[in-house]
JSON list of C-alpha atoms in Angstrom, two decimals:
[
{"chain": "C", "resi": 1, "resn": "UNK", "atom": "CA", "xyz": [0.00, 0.00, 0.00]},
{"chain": "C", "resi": 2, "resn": "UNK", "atom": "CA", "xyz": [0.86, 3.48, -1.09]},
{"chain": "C", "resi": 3, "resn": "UNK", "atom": "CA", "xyz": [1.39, 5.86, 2.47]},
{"chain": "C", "resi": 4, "resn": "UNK", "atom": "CA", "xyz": [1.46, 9.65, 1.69]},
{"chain": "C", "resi": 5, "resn": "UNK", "atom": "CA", "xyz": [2.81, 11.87, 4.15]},
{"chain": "C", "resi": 6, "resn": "UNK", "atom": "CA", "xyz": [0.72, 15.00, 4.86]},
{"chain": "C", "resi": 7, "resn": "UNK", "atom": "CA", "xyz": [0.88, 17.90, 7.07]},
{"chain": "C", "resi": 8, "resn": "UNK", "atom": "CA", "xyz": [-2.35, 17.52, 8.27]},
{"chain": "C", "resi": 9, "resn": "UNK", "atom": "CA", "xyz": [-5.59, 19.73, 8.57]},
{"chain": "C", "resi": 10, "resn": "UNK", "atom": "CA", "xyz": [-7.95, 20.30, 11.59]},
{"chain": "C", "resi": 11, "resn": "UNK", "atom": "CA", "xyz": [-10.42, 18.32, 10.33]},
{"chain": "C", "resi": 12, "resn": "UNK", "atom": "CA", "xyz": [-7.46, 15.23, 10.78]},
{"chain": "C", "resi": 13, "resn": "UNK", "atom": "CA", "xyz": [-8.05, 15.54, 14.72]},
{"chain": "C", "resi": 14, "resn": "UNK", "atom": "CA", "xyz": [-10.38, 13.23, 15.01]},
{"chain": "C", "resi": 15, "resn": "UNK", "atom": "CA", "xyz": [-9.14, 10.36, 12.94]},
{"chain": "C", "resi": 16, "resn": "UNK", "atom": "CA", "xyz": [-5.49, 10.92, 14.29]},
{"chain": "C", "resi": 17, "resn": "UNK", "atom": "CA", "xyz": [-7.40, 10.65, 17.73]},
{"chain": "C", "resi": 18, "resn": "UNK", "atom": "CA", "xyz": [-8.76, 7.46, 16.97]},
{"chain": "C", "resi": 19, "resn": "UNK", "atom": "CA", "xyz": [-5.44, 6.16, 15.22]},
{"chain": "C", "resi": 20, "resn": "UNK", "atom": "CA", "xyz": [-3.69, 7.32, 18.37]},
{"chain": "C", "resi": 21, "resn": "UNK", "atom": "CA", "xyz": [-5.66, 5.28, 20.80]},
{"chain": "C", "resi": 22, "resn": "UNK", "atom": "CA", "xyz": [-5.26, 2.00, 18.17]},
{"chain": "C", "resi": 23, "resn": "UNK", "atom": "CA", "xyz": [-1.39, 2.46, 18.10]},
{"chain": "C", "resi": 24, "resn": "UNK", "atom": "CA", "xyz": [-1.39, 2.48, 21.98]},
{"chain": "C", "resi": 25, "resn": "UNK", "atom": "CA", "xyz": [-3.81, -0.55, 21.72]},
{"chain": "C", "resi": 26, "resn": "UNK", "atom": "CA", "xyz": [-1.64, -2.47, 19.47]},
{"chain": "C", "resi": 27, "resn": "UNK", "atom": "CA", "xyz": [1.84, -1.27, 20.83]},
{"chain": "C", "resi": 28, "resn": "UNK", "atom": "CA", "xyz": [1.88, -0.65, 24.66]},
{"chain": "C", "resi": 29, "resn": "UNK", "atom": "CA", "xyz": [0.26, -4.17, 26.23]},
{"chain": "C", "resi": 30, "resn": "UNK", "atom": "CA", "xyz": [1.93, -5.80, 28.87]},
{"chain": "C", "resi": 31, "resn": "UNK", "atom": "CA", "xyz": [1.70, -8.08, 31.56]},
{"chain": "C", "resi": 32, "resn": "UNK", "atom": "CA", "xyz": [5.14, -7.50, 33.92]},
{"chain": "C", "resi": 33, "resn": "UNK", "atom": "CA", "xyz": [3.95, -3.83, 33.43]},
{"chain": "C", "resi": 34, "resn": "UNK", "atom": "CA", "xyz": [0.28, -4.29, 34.31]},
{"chain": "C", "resi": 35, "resn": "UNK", "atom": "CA", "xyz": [-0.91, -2.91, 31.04]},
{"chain": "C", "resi": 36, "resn": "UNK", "atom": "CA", "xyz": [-4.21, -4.56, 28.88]},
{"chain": "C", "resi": 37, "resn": "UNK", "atom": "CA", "xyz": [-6.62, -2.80, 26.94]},
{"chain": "C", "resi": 38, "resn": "UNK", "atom": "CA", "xyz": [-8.77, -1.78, 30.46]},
{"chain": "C", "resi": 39, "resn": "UNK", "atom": "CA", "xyz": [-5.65, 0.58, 31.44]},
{"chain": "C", "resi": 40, "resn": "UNK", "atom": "CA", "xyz": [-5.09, 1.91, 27.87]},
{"chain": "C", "resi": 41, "resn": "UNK", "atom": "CA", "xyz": [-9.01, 2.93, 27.76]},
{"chain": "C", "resi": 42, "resn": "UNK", "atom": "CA", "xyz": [-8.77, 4.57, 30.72]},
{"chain": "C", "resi": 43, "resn": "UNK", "atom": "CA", "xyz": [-5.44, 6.33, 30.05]},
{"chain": "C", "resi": 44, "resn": "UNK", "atom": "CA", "xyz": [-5.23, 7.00, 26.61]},
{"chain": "C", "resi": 45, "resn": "UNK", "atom": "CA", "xyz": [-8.78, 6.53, 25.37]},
{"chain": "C", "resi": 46, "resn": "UNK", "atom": "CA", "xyz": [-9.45, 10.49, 25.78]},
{"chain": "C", "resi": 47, "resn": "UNK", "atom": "CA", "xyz": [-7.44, 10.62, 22.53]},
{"chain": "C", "resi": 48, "resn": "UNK", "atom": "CA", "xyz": [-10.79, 9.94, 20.62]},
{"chain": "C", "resi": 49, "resn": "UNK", "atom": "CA", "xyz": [-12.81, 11.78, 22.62]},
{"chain": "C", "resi": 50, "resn": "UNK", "atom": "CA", "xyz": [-14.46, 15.15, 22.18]},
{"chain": "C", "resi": 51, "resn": "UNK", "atom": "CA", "xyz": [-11.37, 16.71, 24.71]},
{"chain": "C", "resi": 52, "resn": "UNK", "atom": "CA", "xyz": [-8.71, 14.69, 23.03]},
{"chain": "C", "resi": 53, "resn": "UNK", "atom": "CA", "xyz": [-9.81, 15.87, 19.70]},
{"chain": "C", "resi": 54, "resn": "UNK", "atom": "CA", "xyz": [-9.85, 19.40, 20.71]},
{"chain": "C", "resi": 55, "resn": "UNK", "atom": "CA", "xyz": [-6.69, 18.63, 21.84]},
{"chain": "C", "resi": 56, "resn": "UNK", "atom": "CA", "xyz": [-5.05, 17.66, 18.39]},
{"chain": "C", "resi": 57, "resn": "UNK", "atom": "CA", "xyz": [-7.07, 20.08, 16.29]},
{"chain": "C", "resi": 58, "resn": "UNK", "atom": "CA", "xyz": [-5.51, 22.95, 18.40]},
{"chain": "C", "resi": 59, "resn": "UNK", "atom": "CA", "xyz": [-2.20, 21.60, 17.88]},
{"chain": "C", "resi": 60, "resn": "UNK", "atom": "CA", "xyz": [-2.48, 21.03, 14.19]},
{"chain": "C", "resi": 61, "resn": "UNK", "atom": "CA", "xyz": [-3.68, 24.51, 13.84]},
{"chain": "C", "resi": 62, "resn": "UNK", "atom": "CA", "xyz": [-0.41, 25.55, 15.52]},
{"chain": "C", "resi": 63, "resn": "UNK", "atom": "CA", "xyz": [1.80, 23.77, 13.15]},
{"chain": "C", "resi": 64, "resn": "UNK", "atom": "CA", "xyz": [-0.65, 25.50, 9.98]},
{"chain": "C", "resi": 65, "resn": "UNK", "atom": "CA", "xyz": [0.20, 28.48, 11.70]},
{"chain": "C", "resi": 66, "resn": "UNK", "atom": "CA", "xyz": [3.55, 28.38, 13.14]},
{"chain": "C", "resi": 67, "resn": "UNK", "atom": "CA", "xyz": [5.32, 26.16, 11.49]},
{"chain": "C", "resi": 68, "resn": "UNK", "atom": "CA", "xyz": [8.81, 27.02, 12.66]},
{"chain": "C", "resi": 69, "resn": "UNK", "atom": "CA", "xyz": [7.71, 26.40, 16.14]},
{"chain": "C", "resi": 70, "resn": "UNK", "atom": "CA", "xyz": [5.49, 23.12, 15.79]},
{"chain": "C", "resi": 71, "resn": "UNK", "atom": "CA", "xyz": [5.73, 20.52, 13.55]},
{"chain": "C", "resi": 72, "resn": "UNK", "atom": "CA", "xyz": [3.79, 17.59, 12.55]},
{"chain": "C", "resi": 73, "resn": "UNK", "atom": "CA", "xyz": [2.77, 15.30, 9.61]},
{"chain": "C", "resi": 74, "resn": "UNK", "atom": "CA", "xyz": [0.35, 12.44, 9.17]},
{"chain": "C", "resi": 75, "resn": "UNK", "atom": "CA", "xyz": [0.59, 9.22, 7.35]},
{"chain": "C", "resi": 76, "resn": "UNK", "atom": "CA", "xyz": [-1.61, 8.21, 4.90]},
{"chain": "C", "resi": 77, "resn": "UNK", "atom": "CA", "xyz": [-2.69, 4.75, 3.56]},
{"chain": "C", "resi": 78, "resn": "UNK", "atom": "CA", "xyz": [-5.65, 5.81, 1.26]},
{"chain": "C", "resi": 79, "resn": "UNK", "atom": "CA", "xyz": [-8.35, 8.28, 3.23]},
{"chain": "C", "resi": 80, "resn": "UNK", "atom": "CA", "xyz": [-7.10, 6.79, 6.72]},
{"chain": "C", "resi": 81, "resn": "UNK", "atom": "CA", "xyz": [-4.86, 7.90, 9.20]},
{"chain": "C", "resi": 82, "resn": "UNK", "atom": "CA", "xyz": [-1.94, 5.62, 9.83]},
{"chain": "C", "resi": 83, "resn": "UNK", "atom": "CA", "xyz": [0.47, 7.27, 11.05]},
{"chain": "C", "resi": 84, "resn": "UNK", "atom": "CA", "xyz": [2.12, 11.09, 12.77]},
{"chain": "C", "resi": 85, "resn": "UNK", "atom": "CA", "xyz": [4.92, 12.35, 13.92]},
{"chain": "C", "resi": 86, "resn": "UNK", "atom": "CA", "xyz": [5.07, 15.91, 15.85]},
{"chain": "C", "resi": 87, "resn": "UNK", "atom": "CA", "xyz": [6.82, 18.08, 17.33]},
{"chain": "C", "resi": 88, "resn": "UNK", "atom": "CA", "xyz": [8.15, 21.26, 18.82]},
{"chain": "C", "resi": 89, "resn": "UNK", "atom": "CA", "xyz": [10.74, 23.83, 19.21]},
{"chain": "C", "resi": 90, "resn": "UNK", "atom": "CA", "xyz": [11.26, 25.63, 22.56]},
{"chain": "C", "resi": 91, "resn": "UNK", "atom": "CA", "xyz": [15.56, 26.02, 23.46]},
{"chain": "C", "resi": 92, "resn": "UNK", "atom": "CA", "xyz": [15.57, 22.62, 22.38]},
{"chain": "C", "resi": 93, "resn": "UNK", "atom": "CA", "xyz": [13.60, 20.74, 20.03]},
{"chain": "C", "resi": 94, "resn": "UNK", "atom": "CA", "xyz": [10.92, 17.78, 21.24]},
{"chain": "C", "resi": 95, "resn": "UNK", "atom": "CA", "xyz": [10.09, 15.06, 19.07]},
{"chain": "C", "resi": 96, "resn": "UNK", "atom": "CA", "xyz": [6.62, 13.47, 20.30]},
{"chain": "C", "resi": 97, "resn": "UNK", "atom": "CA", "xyz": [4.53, 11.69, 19.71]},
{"chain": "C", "resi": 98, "resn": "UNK", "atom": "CA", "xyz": [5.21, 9.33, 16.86]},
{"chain": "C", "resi": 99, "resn": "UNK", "atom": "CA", "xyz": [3.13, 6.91, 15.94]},
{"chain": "C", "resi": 100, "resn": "UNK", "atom": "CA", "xyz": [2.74, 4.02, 13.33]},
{"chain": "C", "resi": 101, "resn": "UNK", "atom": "CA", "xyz": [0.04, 1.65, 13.40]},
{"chain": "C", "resi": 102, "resn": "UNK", "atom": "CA", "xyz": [1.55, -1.97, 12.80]},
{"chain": "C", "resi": 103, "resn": "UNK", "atom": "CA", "xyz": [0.00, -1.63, 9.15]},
{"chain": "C", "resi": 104, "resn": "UNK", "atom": "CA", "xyz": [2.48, 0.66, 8.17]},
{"chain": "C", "resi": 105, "resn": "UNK", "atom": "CA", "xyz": [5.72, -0.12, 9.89]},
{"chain": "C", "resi": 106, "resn": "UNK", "atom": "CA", "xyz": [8.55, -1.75, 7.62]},
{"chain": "C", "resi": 107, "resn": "UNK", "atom": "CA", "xyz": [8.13, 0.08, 4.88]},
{"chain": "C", "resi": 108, "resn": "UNK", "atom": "CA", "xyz": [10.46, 2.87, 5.01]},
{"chain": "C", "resi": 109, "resn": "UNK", "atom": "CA", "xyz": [7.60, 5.25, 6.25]},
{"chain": "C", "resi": 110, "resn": "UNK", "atom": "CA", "xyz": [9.02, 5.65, 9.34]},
{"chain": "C", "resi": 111, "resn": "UNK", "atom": "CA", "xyz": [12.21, 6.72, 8.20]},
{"chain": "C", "resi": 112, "resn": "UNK", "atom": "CA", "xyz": [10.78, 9.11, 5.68]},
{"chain": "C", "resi": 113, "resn": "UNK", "atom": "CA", "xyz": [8.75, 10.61, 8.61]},
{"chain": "C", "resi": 114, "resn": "UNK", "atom": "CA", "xyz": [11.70, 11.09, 10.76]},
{"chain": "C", "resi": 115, "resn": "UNK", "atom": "CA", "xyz": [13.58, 12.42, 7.80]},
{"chain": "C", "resi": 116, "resn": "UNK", "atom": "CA", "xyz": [11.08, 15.38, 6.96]},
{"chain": "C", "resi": 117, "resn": "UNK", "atom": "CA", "xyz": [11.15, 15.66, 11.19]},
{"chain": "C", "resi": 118, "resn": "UNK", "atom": "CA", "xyz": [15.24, 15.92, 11.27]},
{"chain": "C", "resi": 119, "resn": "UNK", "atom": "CA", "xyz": [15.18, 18.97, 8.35]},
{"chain": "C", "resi": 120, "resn": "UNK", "atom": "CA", "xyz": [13.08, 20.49, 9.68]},
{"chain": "C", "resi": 121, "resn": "UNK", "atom": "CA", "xyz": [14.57, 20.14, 13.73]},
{"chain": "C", "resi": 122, "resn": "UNK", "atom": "CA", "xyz": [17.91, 21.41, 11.70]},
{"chain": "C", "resi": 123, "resn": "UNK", "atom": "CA", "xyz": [20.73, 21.29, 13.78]},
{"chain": "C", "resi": 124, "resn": "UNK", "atom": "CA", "xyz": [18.95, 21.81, 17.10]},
{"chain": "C", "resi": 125, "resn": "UNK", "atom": "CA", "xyz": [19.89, 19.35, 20.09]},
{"chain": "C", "resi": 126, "resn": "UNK", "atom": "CA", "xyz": [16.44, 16.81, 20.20]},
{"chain": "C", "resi": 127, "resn": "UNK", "atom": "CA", "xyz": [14.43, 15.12, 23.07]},
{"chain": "C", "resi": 128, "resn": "UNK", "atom": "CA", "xyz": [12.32, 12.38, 23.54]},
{"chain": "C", "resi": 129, "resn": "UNK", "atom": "CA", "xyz": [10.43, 10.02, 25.56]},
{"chain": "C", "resi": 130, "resn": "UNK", "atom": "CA", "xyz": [10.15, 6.39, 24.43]},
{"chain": "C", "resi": 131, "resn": "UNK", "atom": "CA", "xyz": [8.37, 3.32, 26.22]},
{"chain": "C", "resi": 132, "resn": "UNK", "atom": "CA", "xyz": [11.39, 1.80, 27.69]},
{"chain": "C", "resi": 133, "resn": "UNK", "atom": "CA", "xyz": [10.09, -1.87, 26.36]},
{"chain": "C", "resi": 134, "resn": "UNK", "atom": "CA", "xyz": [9.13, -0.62, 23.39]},
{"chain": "C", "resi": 135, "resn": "UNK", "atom": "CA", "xyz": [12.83, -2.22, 22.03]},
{"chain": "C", "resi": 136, "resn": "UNK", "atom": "CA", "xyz": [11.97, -1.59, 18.10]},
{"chain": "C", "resi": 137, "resn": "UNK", "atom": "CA", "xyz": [11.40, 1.84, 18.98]},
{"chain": "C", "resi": 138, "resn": "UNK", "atom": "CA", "xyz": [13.86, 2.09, 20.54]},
{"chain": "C", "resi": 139, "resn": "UNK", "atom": "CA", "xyz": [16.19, 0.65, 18.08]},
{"chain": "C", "resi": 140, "resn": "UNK", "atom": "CA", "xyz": [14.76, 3.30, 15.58]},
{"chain": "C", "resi": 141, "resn": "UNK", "atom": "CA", "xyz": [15.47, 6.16, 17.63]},
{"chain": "C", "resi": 142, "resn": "UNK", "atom": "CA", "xyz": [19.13, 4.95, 18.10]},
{"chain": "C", "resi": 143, "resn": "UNK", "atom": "CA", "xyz": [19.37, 4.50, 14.39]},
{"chain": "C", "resi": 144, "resn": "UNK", "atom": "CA", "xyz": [18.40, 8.26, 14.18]},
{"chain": "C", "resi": 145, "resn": "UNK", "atom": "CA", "xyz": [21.69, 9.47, 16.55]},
{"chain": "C", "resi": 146, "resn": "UNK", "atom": "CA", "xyz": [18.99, 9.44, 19.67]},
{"chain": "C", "resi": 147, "resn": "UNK", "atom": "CA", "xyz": [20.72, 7.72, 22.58]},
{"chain": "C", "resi": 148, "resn": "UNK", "atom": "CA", "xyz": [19.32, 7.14, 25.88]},
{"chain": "C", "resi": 149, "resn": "UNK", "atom": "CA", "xyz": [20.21, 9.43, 28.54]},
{"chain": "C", "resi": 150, "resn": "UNK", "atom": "CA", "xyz": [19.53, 7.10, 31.71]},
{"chain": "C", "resi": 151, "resn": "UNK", "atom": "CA", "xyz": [16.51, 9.45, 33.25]},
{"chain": "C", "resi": 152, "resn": "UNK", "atom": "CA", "xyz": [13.14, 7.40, 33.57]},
{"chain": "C", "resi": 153, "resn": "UNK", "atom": "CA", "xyz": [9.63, 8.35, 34.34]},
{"chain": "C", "resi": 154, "resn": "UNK", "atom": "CA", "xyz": [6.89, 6.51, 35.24]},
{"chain": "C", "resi": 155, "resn": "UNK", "atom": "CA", "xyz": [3.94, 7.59, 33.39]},
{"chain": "C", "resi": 156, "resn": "UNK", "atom": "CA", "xyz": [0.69, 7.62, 35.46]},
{"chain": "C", "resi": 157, "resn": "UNK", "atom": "CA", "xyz": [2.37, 5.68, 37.63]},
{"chain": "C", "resi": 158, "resn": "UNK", "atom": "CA", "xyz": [2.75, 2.20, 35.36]},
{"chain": "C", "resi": 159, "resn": "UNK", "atom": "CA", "xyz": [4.17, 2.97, 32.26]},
{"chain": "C", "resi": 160, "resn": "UNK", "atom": "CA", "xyz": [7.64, 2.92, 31.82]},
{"chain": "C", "resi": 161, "resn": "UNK", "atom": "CA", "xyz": [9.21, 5.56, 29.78]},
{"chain": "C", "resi": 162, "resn": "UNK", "atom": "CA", "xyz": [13.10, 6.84, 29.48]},
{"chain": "C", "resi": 163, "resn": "UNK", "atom": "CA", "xyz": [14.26, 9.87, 27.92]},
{"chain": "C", "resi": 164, "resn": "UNK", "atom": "CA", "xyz": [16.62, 9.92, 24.88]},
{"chain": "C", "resi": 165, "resn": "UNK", "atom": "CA", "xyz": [18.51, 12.85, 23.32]},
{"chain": "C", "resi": 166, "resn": "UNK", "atom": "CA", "xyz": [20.16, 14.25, 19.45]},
{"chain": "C", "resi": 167, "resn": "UNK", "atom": "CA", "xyz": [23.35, 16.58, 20.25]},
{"chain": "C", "resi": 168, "resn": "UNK", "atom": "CA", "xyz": [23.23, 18.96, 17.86]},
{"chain": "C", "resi": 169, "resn": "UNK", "atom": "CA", "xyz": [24.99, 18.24, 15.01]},
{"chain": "C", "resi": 170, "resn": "UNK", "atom": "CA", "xyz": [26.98, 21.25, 14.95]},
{"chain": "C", "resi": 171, "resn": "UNK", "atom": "CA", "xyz": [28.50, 20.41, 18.18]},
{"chain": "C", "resi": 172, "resn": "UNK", "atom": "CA", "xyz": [30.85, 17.72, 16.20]},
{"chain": "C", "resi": 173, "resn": "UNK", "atom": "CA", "xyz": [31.62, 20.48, 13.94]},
{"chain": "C", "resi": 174, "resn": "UNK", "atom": "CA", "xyz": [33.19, 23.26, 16.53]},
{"chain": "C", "resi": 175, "resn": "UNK", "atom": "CA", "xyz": [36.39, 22.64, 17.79]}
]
C-alpha cells in the first residue's frame, strides 16, 4: 500500500485521535507492566474523545500556523490515518509523539517521517520520551543518533518511559 505523508488539517483531529488510541492498543500491552486494553481505555482513550480531539485540532492549527515552532505530519494509507509524527521547538527541540500503526511499519515510512522531522529540527539538540520496552522503537530512535540518557519516568504511575537525546549536530563540527 501506497502511504502519503501529509501535514495535516484540523479536520485530521479526530481520525489521528482514533489512530492514536489504536497504536497504543496495538503497541503498549503488557503483563510484567500491568498494562491490557482496560488501562489503555482509561489512560489513553481520551485521545478519541471530544477533549482529546480538541486537543489535536488545536495543535495542528499551531503547526498550519507556526510552522517554525510546531511541527507535525500524518501518514496516509488511502483516506485513513496511519500514522504522525510531531513536534516542537522551545531552546531545544521535542520530538513526540510518533506513531505508526503496525499496518504501516517496515516500509520505510518511518524513516521518511523522521527524515522530513530531522530537516526540519535542523541542527537543534532533540528530546524524547520512548516506552522503555518498546525495544523496536527504541532501536529506531538509536538509528536516528537518539541515545538514551539514563533518566526514567513513570507515566501515570505504570508505564515505563526513558528519555533519549540528538546533540546537535553542529557540536561535532566546533572545535
Amino acid at each position: 500500500m501506497d502511504h502519503q505523508i501529509e501535514l495535516p488539517q484540523p479536520d485530521d483531529a479526530a481520525p489521528v485521535g482514533r489512530m492514536q488510541l489504536r497504536a497504543w492498543l496495538q503497541t503498549y500491552p503488557n503483563e510484567v507492566a500491568g498494562i491490557d486494553e482496560a488501562w489503555i481505555r482509561e489512560h489513553r482513550g481520551s485521545a478519541a474523545t471530544v477533549e482529546g480531539i480538541a486537543q489535536w485540532r488545536e495543535f495542528i492549527e499551531k503547526a498550519v500556523r507556526q510552522p517554525d515552532l510546531f511541527f507535525c505530519r500524518v501518514v496516509r494509507s488511502g483516506a485513513e490515518v496511519v500514522g504522525v509524527l510531531c513536534g516542537r521547538r522551545d531552546e531545544v527541540v521535542t520530538l513526540g509523539p510518533m506513531y505508526l500503526l503496525n499496518e504501516a511499519q517496515g516500509q520505510g515510512v518511518g524513516g521518511r517521517l523522521m527524515d522530513e522531522f530531522l530537516a526540519w529540527a535542523e541542527d537543534a539538540p532533540m528530546y524524547l520520551w520512548v516506552t522503555g520496552y518498546n525495544a523496536r522503537a527504541i532501536r529506531f530512535y538509536e538509528r536516528y543518533g537518539f541515545r538514551t540518557t539514563g533518566e526514567r519516568d513513570l507515566w501515570r504511575d505504570k508505564l515505563p518511559n526513558v528519555r533519549m537525546v540528538r546533540e546537535s549536530t553542529l557540536s561535532d563540527e566546533i572545535i
